[in-house]
XYZ file of C-alpha atoms in Angstrom:
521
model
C -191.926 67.305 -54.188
C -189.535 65.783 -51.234
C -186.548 65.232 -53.473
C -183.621 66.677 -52.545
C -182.980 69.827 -54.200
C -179.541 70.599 -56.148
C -178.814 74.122 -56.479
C -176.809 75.146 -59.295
C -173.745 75.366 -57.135
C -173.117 71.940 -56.152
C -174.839 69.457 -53.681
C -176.510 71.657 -51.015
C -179.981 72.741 -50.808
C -182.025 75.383 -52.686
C -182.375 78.829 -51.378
C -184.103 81.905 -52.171
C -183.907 85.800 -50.258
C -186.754 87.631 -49.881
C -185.852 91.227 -50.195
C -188.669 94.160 -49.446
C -188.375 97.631 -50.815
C -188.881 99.276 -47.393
C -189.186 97.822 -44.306
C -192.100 96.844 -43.547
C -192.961 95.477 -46.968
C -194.131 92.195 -45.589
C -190.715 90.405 -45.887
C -191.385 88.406 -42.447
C -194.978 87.422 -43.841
C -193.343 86.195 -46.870
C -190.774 84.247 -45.650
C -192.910 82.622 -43.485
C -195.388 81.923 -45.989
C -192.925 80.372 -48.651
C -191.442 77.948 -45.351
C -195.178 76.584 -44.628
C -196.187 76.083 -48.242
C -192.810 74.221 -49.197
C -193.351 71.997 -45.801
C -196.845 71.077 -46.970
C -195.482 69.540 -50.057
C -192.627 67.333 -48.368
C -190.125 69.229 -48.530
C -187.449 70.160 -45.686
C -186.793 73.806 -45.589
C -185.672 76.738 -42.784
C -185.850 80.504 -42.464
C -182.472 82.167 -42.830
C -181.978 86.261 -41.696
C -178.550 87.149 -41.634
C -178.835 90.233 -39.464
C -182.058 91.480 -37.726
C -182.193 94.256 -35.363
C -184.996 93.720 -33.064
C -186.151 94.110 -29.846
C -188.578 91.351 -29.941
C -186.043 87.879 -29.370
C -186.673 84.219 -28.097
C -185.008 81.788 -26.727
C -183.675 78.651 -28.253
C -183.898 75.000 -26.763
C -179.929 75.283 -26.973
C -179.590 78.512 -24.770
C -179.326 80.805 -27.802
C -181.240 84.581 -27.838
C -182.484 85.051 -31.930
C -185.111 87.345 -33.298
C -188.765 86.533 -32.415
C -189.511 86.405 -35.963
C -186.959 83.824 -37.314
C -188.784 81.915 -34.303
C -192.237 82.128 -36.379
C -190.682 81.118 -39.635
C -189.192 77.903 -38.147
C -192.627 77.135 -36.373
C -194.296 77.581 -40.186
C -191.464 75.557 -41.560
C -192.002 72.999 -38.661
C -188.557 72.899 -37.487
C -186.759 73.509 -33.919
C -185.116 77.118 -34.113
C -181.667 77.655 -33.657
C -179.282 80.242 -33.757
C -177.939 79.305 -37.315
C -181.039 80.745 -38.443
C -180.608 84.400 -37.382
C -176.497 84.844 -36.378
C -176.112 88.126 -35.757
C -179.227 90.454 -33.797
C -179.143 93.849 -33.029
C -180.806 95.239 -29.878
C -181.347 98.598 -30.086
C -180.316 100.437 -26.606
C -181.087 103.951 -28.167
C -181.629 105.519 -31.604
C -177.027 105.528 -32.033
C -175.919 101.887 -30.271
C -177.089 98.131 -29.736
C -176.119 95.368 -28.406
C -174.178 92.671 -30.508
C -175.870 89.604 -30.340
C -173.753 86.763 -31.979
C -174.673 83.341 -32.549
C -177.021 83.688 -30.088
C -174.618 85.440 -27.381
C -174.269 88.593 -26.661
C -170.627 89.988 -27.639
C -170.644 93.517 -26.906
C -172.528 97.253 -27.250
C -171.331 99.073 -30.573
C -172.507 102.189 -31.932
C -174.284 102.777 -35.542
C -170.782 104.306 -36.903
C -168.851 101.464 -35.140
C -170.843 98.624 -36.467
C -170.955 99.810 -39.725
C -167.114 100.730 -40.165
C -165.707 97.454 -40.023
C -167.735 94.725 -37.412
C -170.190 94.100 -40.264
C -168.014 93.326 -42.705
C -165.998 90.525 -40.180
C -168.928 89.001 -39.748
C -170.178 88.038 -43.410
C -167.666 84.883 -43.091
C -170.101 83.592 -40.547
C -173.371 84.794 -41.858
C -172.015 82.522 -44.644
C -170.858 79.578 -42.945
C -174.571 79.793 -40.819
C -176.248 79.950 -44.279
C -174.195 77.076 -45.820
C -174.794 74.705 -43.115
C -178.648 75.128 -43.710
C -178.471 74.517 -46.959
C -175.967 71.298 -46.236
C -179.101 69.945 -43.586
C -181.985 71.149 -45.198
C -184.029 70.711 -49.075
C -184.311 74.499 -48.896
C -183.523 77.932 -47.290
C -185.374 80.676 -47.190
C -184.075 84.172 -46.343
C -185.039 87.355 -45.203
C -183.645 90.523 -45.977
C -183.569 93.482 -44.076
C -184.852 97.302 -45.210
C -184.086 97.738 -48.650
C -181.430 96.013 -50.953
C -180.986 99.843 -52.324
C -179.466 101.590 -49.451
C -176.336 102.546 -51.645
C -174.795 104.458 -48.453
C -174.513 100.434 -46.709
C -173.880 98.370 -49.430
C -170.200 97.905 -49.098
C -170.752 96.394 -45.439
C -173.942 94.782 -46.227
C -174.437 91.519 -44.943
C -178.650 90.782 -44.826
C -179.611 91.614 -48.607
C -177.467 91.402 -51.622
C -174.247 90.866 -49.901
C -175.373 87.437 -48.667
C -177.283 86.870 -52.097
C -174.014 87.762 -54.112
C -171.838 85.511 -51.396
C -174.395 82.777 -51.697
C -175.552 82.986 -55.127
C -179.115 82.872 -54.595
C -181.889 84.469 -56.649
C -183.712 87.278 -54.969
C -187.750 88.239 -54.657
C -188.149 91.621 -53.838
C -191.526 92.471 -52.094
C -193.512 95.719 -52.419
C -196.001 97.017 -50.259
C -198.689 98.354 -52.332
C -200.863 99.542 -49.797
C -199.078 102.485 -49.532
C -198.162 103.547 -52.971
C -195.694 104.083 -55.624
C -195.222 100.438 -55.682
C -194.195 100.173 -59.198
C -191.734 103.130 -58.551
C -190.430 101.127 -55.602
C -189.913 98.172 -57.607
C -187.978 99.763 -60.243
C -186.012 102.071 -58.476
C -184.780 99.356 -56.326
C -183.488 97.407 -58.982
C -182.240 100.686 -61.317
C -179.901 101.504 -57.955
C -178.334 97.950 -57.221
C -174.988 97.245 -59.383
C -175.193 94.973 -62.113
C -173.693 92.745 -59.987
C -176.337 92.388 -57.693
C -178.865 93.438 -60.126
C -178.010 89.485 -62.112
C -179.487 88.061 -59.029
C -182.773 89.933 -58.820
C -185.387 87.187 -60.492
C -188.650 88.693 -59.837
C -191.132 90.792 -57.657
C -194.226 90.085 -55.198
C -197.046 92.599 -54.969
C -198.346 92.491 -51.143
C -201.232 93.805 -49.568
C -203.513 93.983 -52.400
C -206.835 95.561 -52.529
C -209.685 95.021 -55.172
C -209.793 93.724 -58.759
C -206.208 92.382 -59.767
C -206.827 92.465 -63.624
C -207.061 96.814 -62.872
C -203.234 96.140 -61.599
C -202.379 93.349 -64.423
C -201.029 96.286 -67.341
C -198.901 97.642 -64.846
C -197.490 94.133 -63.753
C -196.773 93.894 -67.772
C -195.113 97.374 -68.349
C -192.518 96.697 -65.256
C -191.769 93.549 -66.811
C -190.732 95.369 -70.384
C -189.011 98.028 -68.237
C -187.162 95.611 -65.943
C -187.389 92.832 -67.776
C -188.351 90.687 -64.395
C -191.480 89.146 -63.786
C -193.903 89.731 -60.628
C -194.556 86.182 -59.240
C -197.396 87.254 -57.308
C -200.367 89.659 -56.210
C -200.450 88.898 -52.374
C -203.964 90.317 -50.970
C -204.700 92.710 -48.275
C -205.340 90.160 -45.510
C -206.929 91.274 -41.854
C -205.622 89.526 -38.498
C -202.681 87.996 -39.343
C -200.882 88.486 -35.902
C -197.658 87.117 -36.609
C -194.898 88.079 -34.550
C -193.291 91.813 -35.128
C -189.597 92.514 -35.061
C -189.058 96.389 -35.217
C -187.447 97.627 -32.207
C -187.545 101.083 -32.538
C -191.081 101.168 -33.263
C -194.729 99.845 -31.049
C -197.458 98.099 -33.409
C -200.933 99.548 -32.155
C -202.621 96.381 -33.641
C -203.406 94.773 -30.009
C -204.295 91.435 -30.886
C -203.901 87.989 -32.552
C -206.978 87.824 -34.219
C -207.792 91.439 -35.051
C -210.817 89.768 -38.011
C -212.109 87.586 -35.290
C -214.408 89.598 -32.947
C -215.306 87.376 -30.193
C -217.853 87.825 -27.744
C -216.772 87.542 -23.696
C -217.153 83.853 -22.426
C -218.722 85.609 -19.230
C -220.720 88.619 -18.747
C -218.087 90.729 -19.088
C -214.960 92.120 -20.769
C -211.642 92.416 -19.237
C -209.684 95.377 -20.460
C -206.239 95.218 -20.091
C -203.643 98.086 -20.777
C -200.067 97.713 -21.345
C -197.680 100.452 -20.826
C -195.792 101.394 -23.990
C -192.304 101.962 -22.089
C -189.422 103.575 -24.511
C -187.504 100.252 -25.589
C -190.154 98.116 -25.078
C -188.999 94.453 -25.831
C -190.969 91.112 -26.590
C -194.524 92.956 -26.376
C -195.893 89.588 -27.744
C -196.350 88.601 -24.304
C -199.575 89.893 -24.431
C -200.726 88.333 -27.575
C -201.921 85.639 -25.450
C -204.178 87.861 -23.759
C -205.615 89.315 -26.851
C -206.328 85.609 -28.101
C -208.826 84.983 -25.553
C -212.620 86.081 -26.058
C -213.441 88.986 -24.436
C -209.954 90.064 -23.171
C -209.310 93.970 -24.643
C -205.667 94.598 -25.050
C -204.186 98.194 -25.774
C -200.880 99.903 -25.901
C -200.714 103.313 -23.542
C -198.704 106.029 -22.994
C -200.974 108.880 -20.447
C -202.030 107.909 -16.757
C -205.879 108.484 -17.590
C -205.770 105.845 -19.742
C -205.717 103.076 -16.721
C -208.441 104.290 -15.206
C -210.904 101.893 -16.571
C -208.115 99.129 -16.884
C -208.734 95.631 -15.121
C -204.869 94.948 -15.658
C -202.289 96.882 -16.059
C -199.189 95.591 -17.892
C -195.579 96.358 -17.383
C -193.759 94.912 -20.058
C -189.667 94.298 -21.187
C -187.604 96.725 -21.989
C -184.167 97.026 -23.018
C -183.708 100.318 -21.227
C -184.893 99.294 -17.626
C -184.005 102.559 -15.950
C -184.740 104.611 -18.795
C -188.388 103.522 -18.730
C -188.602 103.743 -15.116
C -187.739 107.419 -15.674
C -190.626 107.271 -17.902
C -193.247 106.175 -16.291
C -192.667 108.839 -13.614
C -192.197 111.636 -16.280
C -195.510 110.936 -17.781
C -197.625 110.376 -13.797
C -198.254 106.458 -15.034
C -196.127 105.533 -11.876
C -197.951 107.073 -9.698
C -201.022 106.101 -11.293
C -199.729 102.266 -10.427
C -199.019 102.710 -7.072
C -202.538 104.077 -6.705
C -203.782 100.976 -8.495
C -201.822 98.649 -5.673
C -202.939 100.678 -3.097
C -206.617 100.094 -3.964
C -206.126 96.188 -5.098
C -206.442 96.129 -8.629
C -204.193 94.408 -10.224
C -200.642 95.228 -12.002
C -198.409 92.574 -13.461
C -194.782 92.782 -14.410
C -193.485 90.914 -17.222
C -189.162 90.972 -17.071
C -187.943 94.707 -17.177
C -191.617 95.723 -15.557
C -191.078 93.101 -13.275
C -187.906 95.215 -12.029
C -189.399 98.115 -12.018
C -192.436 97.275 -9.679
C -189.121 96.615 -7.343
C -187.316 98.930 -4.319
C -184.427 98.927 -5.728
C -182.366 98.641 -8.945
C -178.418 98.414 -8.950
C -177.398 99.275 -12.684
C -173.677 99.516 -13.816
C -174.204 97.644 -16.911
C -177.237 98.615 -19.163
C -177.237 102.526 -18.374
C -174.824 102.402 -15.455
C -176.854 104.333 -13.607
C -175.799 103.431 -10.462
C -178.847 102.397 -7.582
C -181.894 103.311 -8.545
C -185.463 103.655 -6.648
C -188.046 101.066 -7.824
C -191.729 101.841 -7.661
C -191.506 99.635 -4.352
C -194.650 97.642 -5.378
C -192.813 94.184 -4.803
C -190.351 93.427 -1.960
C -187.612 92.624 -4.511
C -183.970 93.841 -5.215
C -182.317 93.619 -8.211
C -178.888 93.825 -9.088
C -177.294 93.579 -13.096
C -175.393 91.183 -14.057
C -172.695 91.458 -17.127
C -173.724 87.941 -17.545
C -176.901 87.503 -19.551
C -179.719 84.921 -18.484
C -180.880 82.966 -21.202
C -182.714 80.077 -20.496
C -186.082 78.118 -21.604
C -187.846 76.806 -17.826
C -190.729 75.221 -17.143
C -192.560 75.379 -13.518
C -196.192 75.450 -12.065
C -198.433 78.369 -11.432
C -201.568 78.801 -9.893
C -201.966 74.949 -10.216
C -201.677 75.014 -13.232
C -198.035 73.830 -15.781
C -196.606 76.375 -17.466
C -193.144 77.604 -19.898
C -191.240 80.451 -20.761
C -188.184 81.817 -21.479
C -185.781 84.177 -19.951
C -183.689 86.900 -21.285
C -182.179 89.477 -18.761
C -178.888 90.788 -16.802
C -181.237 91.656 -14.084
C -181.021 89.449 -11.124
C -183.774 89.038 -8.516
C -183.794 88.905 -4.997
C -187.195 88.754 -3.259
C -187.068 89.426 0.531
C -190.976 88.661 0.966
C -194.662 88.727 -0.789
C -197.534 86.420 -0.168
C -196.628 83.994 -2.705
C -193.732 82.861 -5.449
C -194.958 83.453 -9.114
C -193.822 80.495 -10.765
C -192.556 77.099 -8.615
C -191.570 74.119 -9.067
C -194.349 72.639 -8.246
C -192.816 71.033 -4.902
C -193.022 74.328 -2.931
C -189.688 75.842 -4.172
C -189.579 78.977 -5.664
C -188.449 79.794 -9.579
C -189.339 82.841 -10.378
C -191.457 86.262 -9.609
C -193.699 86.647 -6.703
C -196.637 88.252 -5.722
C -197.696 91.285 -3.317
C -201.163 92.074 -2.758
C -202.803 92.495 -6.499
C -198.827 93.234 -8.134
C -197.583 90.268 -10.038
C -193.940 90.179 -11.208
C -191.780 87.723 -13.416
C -188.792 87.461 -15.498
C -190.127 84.662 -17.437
C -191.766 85.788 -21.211
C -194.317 83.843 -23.274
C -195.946 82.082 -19.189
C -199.106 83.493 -20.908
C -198.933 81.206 -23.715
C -199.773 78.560 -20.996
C -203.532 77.840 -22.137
C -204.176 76.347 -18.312
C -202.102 79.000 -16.620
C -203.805 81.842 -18.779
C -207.256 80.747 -17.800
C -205.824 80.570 -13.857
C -204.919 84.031 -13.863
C -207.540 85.803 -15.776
C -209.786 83.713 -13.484
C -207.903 85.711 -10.680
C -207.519 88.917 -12.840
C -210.948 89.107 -13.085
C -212.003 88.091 -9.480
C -209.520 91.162 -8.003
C -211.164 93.579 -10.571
C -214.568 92.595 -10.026
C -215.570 91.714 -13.238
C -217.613 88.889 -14.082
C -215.416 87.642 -16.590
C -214.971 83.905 -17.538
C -212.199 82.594 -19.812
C -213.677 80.398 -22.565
C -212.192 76.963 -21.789
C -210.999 75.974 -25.284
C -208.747 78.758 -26.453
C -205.459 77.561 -27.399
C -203.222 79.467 -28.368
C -200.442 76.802 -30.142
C -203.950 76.401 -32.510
C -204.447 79.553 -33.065
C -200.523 80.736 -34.146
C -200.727 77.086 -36.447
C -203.940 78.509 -37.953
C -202.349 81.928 -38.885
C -199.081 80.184 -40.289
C -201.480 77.544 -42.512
C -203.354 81.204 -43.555
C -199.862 82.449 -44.636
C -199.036 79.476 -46.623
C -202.391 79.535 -48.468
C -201.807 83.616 -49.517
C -198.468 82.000 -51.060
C -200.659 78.751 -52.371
C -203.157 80.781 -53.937
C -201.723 83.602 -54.763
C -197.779 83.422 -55.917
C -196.481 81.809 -59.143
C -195.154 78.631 -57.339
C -193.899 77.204 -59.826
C -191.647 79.552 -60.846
C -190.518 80.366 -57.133
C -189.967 76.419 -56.888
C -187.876 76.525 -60.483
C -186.292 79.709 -58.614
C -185.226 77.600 -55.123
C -184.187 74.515 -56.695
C -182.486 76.144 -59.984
C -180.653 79.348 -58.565
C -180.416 82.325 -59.851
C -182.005 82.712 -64.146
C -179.530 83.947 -67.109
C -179.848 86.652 -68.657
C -181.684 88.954 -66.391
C -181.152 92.431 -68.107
C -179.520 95.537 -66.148
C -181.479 98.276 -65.656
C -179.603 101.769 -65.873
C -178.192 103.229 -64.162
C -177.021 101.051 -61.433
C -175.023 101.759 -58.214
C -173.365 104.920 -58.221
């Protein structure tokens, strides 16, 4: 299967968009899925999302900020991520405005109204050129949609779903959750409310998260096919502990850990519980997957001061509203709760925006242009923001020990003391973060995917906290996110018609798919 594919177009490579009925549908899951099963059988394919608004975002090799989750699908398709694979990303900076990211660079703040009335529709040109390029490199492109093909009140300046699909002429998947209901109603409704237009390009449906005995759901599958006249090309079980990485901005997954079907017992004698502050705007909470992934490490999201009382570490994580969350965290007594914490020696750590925070001061005139603002005064740093943003991917030694990141902030640092620099260069120069007392700070995301590093400071974590907790030595976390993409690709394997998504990719888009009344308004 590592010919080159021909789509129906001309000379460029096949592509297929996976479309959900709601968010949250499992379009990410999907995408992924489809990219590691068509890499197993030879063939050269990339994840594609056209827009994503997340707060969750990474850092490409080539200096460019895209959504964390386009950064999963290229790992399952086993390619280097770039910023053709996700061109425009949305950062929410409250429920009305975002910031513009664009080709990987961030071009501006817009509101909802703004984006929507005319800035979406200027960038479908390169959406398309992004798109086209993949397809020109690659044997196959995969892409995601966003939310629901159906919302009639966007679809003149939609750009992610069946704007790109019409533009492109690709076939489209739609997937439906059917854990929560009314799936067949979601599946037809979608389609009866897309034009005929778009409706010509909708080949199929995928059933996700399936519970119990398929052949109770098979008579349904059958009567949406006479209604719609589209086949479903799949039943997708319900499967625990997939942990891939989340993109919603607005909203905080509870699930707390990588391998949620795995319980592990502790290495040592002990647990170590760890609790991370769920601060409004909270960006790239993966960092703590890493902690979840080890044996006997507890991780949970909190929101009341009581809740890290019985914490070994407390977590500060990113945030796209720095000051906002600072405000936060002293409406709700969890800063004061901290500074207890430092007071007493047990340990805090600051990962980017909570690295600010733990500060003295914060000078703001370009995220909420607040002005100067008091830190919690936990770490003898000063930080100032910068209209330039700080992308970067660094590497460095902590504790002893190598370790990588990546770096996305207009904060700048200056530390004016503490016992020791976070992250060096191994040669005695500092490179990031620092250290005061039991308070950890750093700008740097994804240092805990660092298996040696990890193991350092939980060694550390767990020595300040006085719990006899030992890391297990041979948790690695690169296996562990390869094991969970290879699971994804087997639910597609085992469970989807791949044939008929493979005649989909390399074919294009079937004749004859019948419209379903009554179409766009």
């Amino acid at each position: 299967m590592n010919g080159r594919f021909k789509s129906a177009g001309g000379a460029v490579g096949g592509g297929l968009l996976v479309a959900g009925t709601t968010s949250d549908a499992g379009k990410s899951v999907v995408t992924a899925g489809i990219c590691r099963w068509l890499v197993r059988q030879g063939i050269r394919v990339a994840p594609f999302k056209a827009q994503n608004m997340s707060l969750n975002s990474f850092v490409t090799r080539e200096g460019a900020e895209i959504g964390r989750a386009q950064a999963m699908q290229a790992a399952a398709a086993r390619v280097e991520p770039t910023a053709l694979m996700n061109p425009v990303l949305l950062k929410p900076g409250s429920d009305r405005s975002s910031q513009v990211v664009l080709l990987g660079k961030p071009v501006g703040e817009l509101s909802a109204r703004g984006y929507h009335s005319g800035r979406q529709e200027q960038l479908l040109g390169t959406v398309t050129d992004c798109l086209a390029e993949l397809r020109r490199t690659h044997d196959a492109v995969i892409c995601e949609g966003a939310g629901s093909p159906a919302e009639i009140n966007l679809r003149r300046t939609d750009i992610v779903n069946m704007g790109v699909a019409r533009a492109a002429r690709i076939p489209v998947v739609v997937v439906g959750d059917i854990d929560r209901g009314g799936v067949f109603a979601s599946f037809f409704g979608t389609t009866a409310l897309l034009s005929r237009e778009d409706q010509a390009l909708v080949a199929g449906y995928l059933v996700n998260k399936f519970r119990g005995d398929v052949t109770l759901l098979e008579p349904g599958l059958e009567m949406l096919h006479g209604l719609t006249g589209r086949p479903t090309l799949g039943v997708l079980p319900f499967a625990h502990g997939l942990g891939i990485d989340e993109e919603d901005g607005l909203r905080v997954s509870l699930r707390g850990a990588v391998r949620e079907s795995v319980v592990a017992p502790p290495h040592g004698a002990d647990v170590l519980r760890v609790a991370v502050c769920a601060v409004p705007l909270m960006s790239n909470f993966t960092d703590v997957d890493a902690l979840a992934a080890e044996p006997g490490v507890v991780v949970r999201f909190v929101d009341r001061a009581e809740e890290l009382a019985d914490a070994d570490l407390v977590v500060l994580p990113g945030t796209r509203g720095t000051v906002r969350a600072l405000a936060w965290l002293r409406e709700r007594g969890l800063a004061d709760a901290i500074a207890r914490r430092a007071a007493e020696g047990r340990p805090v750590l600051g990962i980017c925006g909570g690295y600010q925070m733990l500060g003295e001061r914060i000078e703001d005139e370009v995220e909420s242009k607040a002005g100067t603002v008091e830190g919690l005064g936990l770490l003898p740093v000063r930080v100032r923001f910068a209209v330039e943003k700080t992308l970067a991917r660094p590497v460095g030694r902590a504790l002893g020990e190598p370790v990588e990141g990546y770096e996305i902030h207009h904060g700048v640092a200056e530390v004016t003391g503490g016992d020791e620099a976070f992250i060096s260069d191994g040669q005695g120069h500092s490179l990031d973060g620092c250290r005061a007392g039991s308070v950890w700070g750093t700008h740097w995301h994804g240092s805990l995917e660092s298996d040696g590093f990890r193991r350092a400071f939980l060694r550390r974590i767990a020595a300040d906290a006085g719990r006899a907790f030992v890391p297990a030595p041979d948790t690695c976390f690169g296996t562990l996110r390869e094991e969970q993409l290879d699971r994804l690709g087997d639910l597609i394997e085992e469970h989807a018609d791949t044939d008929a998504l493979l005649r989909l990719i390399e074919k294009g888009v079937p004749e004859g798919l019948p419209f379903v009344p009554p179409g766009a308004p």
